[in-house]
mmCIF file of C-alpha atoms and ligand atoms in Angstrom:
data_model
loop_
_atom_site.group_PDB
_atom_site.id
_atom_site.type_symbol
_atom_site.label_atom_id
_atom_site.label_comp_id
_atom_site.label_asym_id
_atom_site.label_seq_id
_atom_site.Cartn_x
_atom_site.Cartn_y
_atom_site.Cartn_z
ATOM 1 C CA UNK H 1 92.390 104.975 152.593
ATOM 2 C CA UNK H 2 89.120 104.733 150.750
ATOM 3 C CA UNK H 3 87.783 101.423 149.799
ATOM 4 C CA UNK H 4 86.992 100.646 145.714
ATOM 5 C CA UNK H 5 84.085 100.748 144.583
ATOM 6 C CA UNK H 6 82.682 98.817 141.734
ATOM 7 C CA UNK H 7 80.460 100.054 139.158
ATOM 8 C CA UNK H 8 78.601 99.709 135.691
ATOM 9 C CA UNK H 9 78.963 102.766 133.102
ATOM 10 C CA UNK H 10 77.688 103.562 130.248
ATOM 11 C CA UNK H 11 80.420 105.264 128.284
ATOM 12 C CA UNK H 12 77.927 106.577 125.268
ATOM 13 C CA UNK H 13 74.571 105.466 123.482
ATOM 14 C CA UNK H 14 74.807 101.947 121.510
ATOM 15 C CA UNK H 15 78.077 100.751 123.402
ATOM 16 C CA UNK H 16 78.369 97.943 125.834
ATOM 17 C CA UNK H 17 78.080 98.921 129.503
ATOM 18 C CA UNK H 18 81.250 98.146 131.016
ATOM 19 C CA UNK H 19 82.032 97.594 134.951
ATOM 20 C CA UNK H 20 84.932 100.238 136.476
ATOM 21 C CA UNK H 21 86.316 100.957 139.678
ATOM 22 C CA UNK H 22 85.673 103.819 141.704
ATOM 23 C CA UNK H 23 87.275 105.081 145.030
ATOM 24 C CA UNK H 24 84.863 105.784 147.996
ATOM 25 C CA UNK H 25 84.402 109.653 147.915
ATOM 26 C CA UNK H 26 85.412 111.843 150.784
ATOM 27 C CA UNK H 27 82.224 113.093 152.067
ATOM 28 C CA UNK H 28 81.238 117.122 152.889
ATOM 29 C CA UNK H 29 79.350 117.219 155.842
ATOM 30 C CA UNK H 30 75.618 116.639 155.039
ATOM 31 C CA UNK H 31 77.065 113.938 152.396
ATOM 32 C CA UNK H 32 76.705 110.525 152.611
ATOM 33 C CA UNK H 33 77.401 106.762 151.319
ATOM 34 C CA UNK H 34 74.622 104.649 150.316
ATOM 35 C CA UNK H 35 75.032 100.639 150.385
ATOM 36 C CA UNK H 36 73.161 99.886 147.509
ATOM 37 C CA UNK H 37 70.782 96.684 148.022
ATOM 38 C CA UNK H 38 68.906 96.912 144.479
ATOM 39 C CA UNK H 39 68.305 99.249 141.408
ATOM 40 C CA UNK H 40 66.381 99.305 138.604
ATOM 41 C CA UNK H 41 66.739 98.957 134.878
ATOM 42 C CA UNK H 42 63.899 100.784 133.730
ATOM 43 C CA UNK H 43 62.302 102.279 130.237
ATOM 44 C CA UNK H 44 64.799 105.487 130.877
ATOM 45 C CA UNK H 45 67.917 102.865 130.698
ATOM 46 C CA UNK H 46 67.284 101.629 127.427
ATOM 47 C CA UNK H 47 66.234 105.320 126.139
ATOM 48 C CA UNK H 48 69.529 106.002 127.543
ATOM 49 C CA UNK H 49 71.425 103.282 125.841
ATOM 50 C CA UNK H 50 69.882 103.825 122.307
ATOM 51 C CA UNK H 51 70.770 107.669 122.939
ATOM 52 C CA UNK H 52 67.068 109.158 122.715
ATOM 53 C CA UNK H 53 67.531 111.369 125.415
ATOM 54 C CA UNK H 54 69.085 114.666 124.721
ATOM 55 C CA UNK H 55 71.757 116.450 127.244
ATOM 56 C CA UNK H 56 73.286 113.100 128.974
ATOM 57 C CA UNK H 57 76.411 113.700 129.992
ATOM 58 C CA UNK H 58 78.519 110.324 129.100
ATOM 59 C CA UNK H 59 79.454 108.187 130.675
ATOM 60 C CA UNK H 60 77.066 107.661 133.189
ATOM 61 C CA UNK H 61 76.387 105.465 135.955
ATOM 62 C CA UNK H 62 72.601 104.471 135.028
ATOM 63 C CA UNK H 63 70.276 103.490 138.120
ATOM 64 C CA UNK H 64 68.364 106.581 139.107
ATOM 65 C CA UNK H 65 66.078 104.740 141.823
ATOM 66 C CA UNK H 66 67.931 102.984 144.393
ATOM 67 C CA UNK H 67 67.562 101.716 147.872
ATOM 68 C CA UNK H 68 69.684 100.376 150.356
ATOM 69 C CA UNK H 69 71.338 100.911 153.652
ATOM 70 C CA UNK H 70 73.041 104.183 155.063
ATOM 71 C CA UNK H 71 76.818 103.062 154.663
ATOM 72 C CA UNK H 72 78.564 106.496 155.828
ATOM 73 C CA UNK H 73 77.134 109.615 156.878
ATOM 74 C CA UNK H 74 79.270 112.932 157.474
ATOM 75 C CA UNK H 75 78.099 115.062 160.213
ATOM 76 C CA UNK H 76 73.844 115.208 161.162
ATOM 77 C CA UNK H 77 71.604 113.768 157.815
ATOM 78 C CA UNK H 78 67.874 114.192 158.376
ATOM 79 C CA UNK H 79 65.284 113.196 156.684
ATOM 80 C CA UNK H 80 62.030 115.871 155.370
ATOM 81 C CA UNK H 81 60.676 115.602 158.651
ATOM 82 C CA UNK H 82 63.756 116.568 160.669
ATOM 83 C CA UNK H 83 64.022 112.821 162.100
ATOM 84 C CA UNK H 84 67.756 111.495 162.494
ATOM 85 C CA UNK H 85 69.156 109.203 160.148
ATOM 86 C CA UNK H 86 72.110 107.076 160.909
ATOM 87 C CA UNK H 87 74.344 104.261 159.534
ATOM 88 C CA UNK H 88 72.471 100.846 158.954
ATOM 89 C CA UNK H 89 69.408 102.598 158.621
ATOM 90 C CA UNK H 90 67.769 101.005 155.824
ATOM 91 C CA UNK H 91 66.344 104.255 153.056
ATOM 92 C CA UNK H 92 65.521 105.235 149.637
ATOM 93 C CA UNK H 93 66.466 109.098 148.424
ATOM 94 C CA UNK H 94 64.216 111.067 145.514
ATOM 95 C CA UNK H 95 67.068 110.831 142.242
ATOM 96 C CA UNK H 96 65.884 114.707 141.832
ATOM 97 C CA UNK H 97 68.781 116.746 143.501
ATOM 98 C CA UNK H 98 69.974 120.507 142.955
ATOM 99 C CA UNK H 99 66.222 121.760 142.127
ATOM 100 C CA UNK H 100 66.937 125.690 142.673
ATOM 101 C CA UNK H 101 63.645 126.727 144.392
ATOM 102 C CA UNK H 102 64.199 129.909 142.619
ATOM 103 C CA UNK H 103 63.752 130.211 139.111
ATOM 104 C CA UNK H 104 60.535 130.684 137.655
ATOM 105 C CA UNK H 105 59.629 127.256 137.219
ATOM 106 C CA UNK H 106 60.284 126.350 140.980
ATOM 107 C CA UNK H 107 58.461 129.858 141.724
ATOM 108 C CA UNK H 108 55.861 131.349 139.621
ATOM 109 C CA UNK H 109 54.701 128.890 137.619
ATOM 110 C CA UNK H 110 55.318 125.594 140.405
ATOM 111 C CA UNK H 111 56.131 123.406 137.798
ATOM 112 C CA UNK H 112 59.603 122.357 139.325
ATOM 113 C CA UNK H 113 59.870 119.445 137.671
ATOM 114 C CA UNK H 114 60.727 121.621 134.900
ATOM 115 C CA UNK H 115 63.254 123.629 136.612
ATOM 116 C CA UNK H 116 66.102 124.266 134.512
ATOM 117 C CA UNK H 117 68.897 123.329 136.928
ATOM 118 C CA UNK H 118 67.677 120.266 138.251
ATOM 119 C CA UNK H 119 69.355 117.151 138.111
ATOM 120 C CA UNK H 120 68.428 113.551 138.241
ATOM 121 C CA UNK H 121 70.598 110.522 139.291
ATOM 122 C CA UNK H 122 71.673 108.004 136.604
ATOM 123 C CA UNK H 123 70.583 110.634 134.143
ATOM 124 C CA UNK H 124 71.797 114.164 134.180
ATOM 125 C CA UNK H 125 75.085 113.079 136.101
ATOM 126 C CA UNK H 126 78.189 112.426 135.154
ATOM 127 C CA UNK H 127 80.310 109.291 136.237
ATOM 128 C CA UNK H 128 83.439 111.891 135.737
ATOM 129 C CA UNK H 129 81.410 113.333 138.962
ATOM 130 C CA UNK H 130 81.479 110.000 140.835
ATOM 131 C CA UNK H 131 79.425 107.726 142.206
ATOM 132 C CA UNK H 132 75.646 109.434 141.034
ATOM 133 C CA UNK H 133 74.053 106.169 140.111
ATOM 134 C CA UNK H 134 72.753 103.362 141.485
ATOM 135 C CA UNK H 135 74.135 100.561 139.250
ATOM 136 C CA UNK H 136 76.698 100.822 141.650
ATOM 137 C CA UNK H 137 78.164 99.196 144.450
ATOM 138 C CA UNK H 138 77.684 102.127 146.435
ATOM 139 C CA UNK H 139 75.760 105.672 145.528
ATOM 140 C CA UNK H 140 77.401 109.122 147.055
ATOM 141 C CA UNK H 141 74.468 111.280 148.162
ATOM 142 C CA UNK H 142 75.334 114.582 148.295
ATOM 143 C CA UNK H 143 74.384 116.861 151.028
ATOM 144 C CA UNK H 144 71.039 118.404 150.314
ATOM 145 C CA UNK H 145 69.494 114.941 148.444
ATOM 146 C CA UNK H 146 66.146 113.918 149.996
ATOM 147 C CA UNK H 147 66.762 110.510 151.993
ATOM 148 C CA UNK H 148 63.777 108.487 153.642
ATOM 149 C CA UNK H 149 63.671 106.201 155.664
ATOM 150 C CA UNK H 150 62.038 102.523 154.462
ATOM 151 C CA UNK H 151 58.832 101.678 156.442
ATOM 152 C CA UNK H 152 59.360 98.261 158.199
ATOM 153 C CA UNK H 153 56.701 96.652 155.953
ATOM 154 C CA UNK H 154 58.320 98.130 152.986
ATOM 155 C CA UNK H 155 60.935 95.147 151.374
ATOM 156 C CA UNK H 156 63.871 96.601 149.366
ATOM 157 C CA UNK H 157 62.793 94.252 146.311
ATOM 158 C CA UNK H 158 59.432 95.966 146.992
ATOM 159 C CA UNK H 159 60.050 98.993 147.193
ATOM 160 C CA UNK H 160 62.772 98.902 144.063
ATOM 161 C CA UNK H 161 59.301 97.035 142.223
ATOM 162 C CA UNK H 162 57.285 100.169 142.580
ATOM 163 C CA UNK H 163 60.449 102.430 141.825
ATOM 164 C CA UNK H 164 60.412 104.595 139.248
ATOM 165 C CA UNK H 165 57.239 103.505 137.346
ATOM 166 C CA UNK H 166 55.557 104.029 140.883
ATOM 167 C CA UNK H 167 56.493 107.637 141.591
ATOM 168 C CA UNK H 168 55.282 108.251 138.072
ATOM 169 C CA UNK H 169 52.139 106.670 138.690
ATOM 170 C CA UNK H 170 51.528 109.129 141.611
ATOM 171 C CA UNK H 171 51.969 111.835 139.904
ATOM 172 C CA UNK H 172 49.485 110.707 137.200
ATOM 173 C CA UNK H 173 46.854 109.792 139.926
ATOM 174 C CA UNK H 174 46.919 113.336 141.340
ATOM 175 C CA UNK H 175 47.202 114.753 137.457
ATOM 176 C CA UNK H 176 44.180 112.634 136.974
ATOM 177 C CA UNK H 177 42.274 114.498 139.568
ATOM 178 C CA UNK H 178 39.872 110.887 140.255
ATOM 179 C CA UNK H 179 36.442 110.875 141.673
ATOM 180 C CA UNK H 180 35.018 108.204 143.624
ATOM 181 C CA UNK H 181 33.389 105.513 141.111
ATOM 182 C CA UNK H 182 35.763 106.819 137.843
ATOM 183 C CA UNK H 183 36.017 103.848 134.872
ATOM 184 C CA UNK H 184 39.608 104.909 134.261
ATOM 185 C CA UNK H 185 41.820 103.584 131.142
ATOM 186 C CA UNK H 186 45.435 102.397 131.437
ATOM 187 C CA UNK H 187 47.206 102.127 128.362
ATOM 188 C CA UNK H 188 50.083 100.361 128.846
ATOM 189 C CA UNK H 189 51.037 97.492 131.115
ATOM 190 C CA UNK H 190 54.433 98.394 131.713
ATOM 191 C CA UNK H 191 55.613 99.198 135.242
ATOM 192 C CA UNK H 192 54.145 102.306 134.939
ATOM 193 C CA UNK H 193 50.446 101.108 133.601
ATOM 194 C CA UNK H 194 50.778 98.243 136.503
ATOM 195 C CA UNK H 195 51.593 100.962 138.612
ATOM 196 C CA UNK H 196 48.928 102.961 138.179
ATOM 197 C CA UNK H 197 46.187 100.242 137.743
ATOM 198 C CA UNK H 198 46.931 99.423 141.026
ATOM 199 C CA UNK H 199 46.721 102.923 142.716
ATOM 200 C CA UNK H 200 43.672 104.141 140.554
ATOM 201 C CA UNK H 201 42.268 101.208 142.226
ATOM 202 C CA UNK H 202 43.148 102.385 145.763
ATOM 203 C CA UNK H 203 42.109 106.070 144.839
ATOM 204 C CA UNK H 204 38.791 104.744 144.265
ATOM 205 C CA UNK H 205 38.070 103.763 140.747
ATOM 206 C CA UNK H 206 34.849 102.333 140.175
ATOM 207 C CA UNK H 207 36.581 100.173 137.450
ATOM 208 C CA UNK H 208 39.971 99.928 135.919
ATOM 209 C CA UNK H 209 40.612 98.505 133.024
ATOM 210 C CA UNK H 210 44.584 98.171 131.224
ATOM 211 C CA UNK H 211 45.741 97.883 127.709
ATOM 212 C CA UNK H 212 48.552 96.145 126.819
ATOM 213 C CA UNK H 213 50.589 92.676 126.609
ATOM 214 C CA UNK H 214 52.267 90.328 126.631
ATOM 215 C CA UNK H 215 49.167 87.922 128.603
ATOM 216 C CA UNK H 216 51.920 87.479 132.071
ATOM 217 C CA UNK H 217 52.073 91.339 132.537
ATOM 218 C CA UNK H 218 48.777 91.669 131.770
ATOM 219 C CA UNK H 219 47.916 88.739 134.568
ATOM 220 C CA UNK H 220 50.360 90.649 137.147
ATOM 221 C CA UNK H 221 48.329 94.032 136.092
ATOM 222 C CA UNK H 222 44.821 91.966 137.387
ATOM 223 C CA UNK H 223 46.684 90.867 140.421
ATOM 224 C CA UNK H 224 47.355 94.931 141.385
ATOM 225 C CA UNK H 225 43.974 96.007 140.417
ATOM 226 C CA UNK H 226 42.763 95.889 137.540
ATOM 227 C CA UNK H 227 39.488 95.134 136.737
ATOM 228 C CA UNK H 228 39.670 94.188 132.761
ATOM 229 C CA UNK H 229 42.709 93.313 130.665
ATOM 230 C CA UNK H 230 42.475 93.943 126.967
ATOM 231 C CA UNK H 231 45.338 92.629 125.037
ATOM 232 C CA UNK H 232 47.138 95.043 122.303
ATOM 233 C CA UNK H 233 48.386 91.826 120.273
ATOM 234 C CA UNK H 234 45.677 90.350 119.466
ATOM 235 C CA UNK H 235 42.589 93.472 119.426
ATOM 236 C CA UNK H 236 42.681 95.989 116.659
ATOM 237 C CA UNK H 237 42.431 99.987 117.468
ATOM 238 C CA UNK H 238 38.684 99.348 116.318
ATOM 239 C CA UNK H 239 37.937 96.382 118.651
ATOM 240 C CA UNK H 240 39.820 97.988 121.579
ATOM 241 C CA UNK H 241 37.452 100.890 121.412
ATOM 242 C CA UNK H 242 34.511 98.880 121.188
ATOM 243 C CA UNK H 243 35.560 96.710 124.381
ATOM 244 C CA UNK H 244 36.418 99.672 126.402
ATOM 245 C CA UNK H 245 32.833 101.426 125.277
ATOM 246 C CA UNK H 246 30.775 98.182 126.145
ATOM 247 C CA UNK H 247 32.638 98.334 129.770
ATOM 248 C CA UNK H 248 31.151 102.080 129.916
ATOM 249 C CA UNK H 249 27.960 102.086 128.761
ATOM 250 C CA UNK H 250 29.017 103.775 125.427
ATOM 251 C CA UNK H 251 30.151 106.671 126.418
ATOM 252 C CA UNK H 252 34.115 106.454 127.594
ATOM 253 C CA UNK H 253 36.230 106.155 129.968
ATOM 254 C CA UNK H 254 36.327 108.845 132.314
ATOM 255 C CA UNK H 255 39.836 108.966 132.583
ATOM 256 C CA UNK H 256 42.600 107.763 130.292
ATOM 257 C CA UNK H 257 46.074 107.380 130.937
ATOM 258 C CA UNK H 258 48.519 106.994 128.639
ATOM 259 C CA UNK H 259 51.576 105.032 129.627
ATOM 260 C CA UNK H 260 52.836 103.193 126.759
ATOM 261 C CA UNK H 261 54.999 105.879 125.168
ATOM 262 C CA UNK H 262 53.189 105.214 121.415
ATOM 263 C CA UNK H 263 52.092 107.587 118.925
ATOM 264 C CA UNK H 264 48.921 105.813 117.975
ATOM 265 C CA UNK H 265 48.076 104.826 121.437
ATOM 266 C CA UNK H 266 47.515 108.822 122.201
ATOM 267 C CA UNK H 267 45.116 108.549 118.520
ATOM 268 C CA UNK H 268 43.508 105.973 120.258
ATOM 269 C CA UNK H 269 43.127 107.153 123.871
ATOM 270 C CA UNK H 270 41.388 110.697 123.060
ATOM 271 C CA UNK H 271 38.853 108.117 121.107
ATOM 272 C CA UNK H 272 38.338 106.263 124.560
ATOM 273 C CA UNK H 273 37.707 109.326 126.791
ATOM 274 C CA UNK H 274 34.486 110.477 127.127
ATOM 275 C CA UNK H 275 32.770 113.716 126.608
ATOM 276 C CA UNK H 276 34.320 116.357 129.813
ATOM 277 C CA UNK H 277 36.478 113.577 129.883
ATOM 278 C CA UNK H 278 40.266 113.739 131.384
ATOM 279 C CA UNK H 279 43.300 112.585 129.267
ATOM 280 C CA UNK H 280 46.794 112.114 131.071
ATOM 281 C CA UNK H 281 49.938 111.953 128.968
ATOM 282 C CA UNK H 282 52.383 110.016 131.083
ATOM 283 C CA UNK H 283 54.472 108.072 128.523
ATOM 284 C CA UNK H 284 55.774 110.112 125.792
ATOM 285 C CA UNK H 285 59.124 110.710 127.882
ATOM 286 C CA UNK H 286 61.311 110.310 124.719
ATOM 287 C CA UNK H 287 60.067 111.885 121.103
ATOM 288 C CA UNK H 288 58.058 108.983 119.431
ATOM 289 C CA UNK H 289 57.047 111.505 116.737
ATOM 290 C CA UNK H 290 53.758 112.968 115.726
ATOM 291 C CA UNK H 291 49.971 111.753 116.743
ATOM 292 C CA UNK H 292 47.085 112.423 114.345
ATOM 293 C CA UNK H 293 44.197 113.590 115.947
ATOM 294 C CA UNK H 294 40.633 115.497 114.695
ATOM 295 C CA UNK H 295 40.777 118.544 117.205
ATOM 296 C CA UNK H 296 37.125 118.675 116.499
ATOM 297 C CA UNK H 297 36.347 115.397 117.274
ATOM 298 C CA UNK H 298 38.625 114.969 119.710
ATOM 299 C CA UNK H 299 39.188 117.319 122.107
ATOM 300 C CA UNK H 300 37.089 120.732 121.666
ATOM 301 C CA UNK H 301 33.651 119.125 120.674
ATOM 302 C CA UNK H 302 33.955 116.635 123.468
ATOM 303 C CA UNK H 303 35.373 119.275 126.052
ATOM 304 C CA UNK H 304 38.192 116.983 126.657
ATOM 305 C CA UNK H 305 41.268 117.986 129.344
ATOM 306 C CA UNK H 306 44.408 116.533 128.114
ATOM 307 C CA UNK H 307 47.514 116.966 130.716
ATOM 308 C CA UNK H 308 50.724 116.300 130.698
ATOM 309 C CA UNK H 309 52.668 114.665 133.430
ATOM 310 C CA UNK H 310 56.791 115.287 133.658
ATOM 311 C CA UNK H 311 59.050 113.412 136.007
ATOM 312 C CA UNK H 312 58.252 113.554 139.885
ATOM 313 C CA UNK H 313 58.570 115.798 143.290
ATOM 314 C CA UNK H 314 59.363 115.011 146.688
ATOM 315 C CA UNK H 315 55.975 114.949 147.857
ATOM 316 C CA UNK H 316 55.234 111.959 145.116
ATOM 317 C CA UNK H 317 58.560 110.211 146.491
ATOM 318 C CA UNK H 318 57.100 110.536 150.246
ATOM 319 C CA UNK H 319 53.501 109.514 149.287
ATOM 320 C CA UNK H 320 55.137 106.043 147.252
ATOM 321 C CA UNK H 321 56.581 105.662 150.570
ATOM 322 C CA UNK H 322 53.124 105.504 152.160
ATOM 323 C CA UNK H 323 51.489 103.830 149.657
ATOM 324 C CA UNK H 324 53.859 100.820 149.287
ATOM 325 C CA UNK H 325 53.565 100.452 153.385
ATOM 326 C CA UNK H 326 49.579 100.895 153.238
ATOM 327 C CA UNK H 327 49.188 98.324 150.189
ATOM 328 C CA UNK H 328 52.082 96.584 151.553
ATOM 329 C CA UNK H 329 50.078 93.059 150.770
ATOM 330 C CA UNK H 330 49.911 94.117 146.754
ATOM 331 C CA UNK H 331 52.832 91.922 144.532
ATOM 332 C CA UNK H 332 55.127 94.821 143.677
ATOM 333 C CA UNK H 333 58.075 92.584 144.300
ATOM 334 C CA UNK H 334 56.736 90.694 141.350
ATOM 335 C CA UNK H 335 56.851 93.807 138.813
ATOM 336 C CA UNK H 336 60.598 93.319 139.098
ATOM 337 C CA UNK H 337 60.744 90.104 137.746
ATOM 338 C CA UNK H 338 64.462 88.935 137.269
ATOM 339 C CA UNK H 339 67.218 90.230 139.138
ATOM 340 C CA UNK H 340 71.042 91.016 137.589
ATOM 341 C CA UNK H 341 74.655 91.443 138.359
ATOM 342 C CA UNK H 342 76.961 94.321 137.148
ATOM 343 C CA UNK H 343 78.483 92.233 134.744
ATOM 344 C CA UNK H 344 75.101 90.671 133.224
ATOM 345 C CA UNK H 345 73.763 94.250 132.826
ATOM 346 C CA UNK H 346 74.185 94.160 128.823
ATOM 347 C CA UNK H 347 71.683 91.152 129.280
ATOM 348 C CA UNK H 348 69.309 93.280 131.200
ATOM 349 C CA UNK H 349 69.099 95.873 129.315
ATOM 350 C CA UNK H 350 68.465 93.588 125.954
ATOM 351 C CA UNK H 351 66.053 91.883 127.580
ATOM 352 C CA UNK H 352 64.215 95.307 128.918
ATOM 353 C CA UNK H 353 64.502 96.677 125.418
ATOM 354 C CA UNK H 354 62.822 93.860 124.130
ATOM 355 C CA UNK H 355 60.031 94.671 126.388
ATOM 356 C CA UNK H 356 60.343 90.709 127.604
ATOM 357 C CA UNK H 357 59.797 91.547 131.508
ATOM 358 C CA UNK H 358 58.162 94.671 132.895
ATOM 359 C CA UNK H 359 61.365 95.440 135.006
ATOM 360 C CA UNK H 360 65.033 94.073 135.423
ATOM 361 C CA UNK H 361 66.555 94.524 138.590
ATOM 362 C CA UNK H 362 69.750 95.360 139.172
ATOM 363 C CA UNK H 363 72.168 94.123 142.760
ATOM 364 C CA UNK H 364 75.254 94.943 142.136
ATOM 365 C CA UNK H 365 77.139 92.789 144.607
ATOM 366 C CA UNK H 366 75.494 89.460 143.115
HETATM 367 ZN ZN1 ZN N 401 64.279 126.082 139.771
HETATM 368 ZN ZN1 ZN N 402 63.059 105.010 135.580
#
């Protein structure tokens, strides 16, 4: 008889989450049962509730990165490397399942984060499915899903800190293509900007400096590595530019990232780059409408590279991995500042809307 399992939906956009009961699924061989230690309520979960994504299958069971321990496994489960992984071991698994390899995303152009038939825990899955979220007591993994194990050093309440924000900020380090000695820009000191303060830092960075607020994450964004804080409440657009050209000599940053999901803060960014400059757009993950920009100006006079940076691969899950247990000393814990039950999720995700803590977590046996 399988054991109930209990679990936090979202039903559809603007209603309250709600807790339900699941039964423990019968697993295929190559499945497996995660024991979920913590999850995340992150940016996505409150574009989720207020119904800005397009193509999500309500209800859901939000939570799409999730550690814990291996609670069941059917048959062998490996993890990328071939190495065994059994019951109690403690893991996280890449929320990107069911990419085809195939198509021409996967293929010819290696974009596969655009690949047309992949899915993403807490996201692109159904709760009619089961249990494909982490908000949950317990998360199915379905044979096939990348698991890793945790490195020793590697805390679940660190590792769950980094989370999401942190495989993002991977990928925008190695969009961002850094040279020894860069000045590079963060804008935004959500868990994402923190994120990637503190790994532009560790790639080398001659001097990082992050845009944002309120002062507390813009204190924990100097304890990861930042170099300079400027605060967005109480600069202008005008003043902001002016502080980030004194730090470089007037003549820009040579890399800016863009993580606070803002229309203006993409006008302001391609003002901050310098000329043969880089530009990464990392937080426009939901339409926030248009940008105005001089093309002139902006980007063809001063031979400036914008990319773009969508959602994350393995090899960015794998290298968080590494990074967290390298820079294992670094206050990621603290990124996730307040931790919540199933039934106080409505609370967490209020307060995460509200932009009042850079992360909630979520542990769904408190
Ligand atoms: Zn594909
Ligand atoms: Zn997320």
């Amino acid at each position: 008889m399988s054991r109930a399992v209990l679990a936090a939906v979202m039903p559809a956009p603007h209603r309250p989450v709600e807790i339900r009961e699941f039964r423990e699924p019968e697993l295929p061989p190559g499945g497996a049962l995660l024991r979920t230690a913590l999850s995340e309520v992150c940016g996505t979960d409150v574009h989720l509730w207020h119904g800005r994504l397009s193509g999500v299958p309500y209800p859901i069971i939000p939570g799409h990165v999730t550690t814990g321990t291996l609670d069941q496994i059917r048959g062998d489960l490996h993890d990328v490397a071939g190495d065994v992984l059994r019951e109690g071991d403690r893991v996280a698994f890449f929320d990107v399942h069911r990419t085809c390899g195939r198509c021409l995303a996967c293929t010819a152009h290696r974009t596969p984060t655009r690949c047309p038939s992949r899915r993403v825990y807490g996201i692109t899955d159904s709760a009619t499915e089961g249990l494909f979220g982490g908000w949950s007591q317990k998360v199915y993994l379905e044979p096939g899903v990348i698991v890793a194990k945790l490195p020793a050093a590697v805390a679940f309440d660190a590792y769950i800190g980094g989370g999401c924000g942190l495989l993002t900020s991977v990928h925008i380090i190695e969009r961002a293509k850094l040279s020894l000695g860069d000045t590079v820009v963060v804008q935004g000191a959500g868990a994402v900007g923190i994120s990637t303060a503190a790994l532009a830092r560790r790639s080398g960075a001659g001097k990082v400096i992050v845009i944002g607020g309120p002062g507390d994450r813009l204190a924990l964004a100097g304890r990861m590595g930042a170099d300079a804080v400027i605060d967005l409440d109480t600069t202008t657009p005008a003043e902001r530019l002016e502080r980030v050209l004194a730090h470089t000599g007037g003549l820009g940053a040579d890399v800016v990232v863009e993580a606070a999901g803002s229309a203006r803060a993409f006008e302001e960014g391609v003002r901050m780059a310098r000329n043969g400059g880089a530009y990464v757009i990392a937080g426009h993950y939901t339409n926030v409408g248009d940008s105005t920009i001089n093309a002139h100006e902006h980007i063809n006079r001063k031979h400036l590279d914008i990319r773009g940076c969508w959602g994350s691969e393995v090899g960015h899950f794998l290298r968080a991995l590494r990074a967290l247990e390298r820079h294992a000393d670094l206050p990621w814990a603290a990124i996730g500042a307040k931790t919540f039950g199933l039934s106080a999720i409505n609370e967490a995700l209020e307060i995460a809307g509200a932009l009042k803590i850079p992360k909630a977590l979520v542990d769904p046996w408190q």
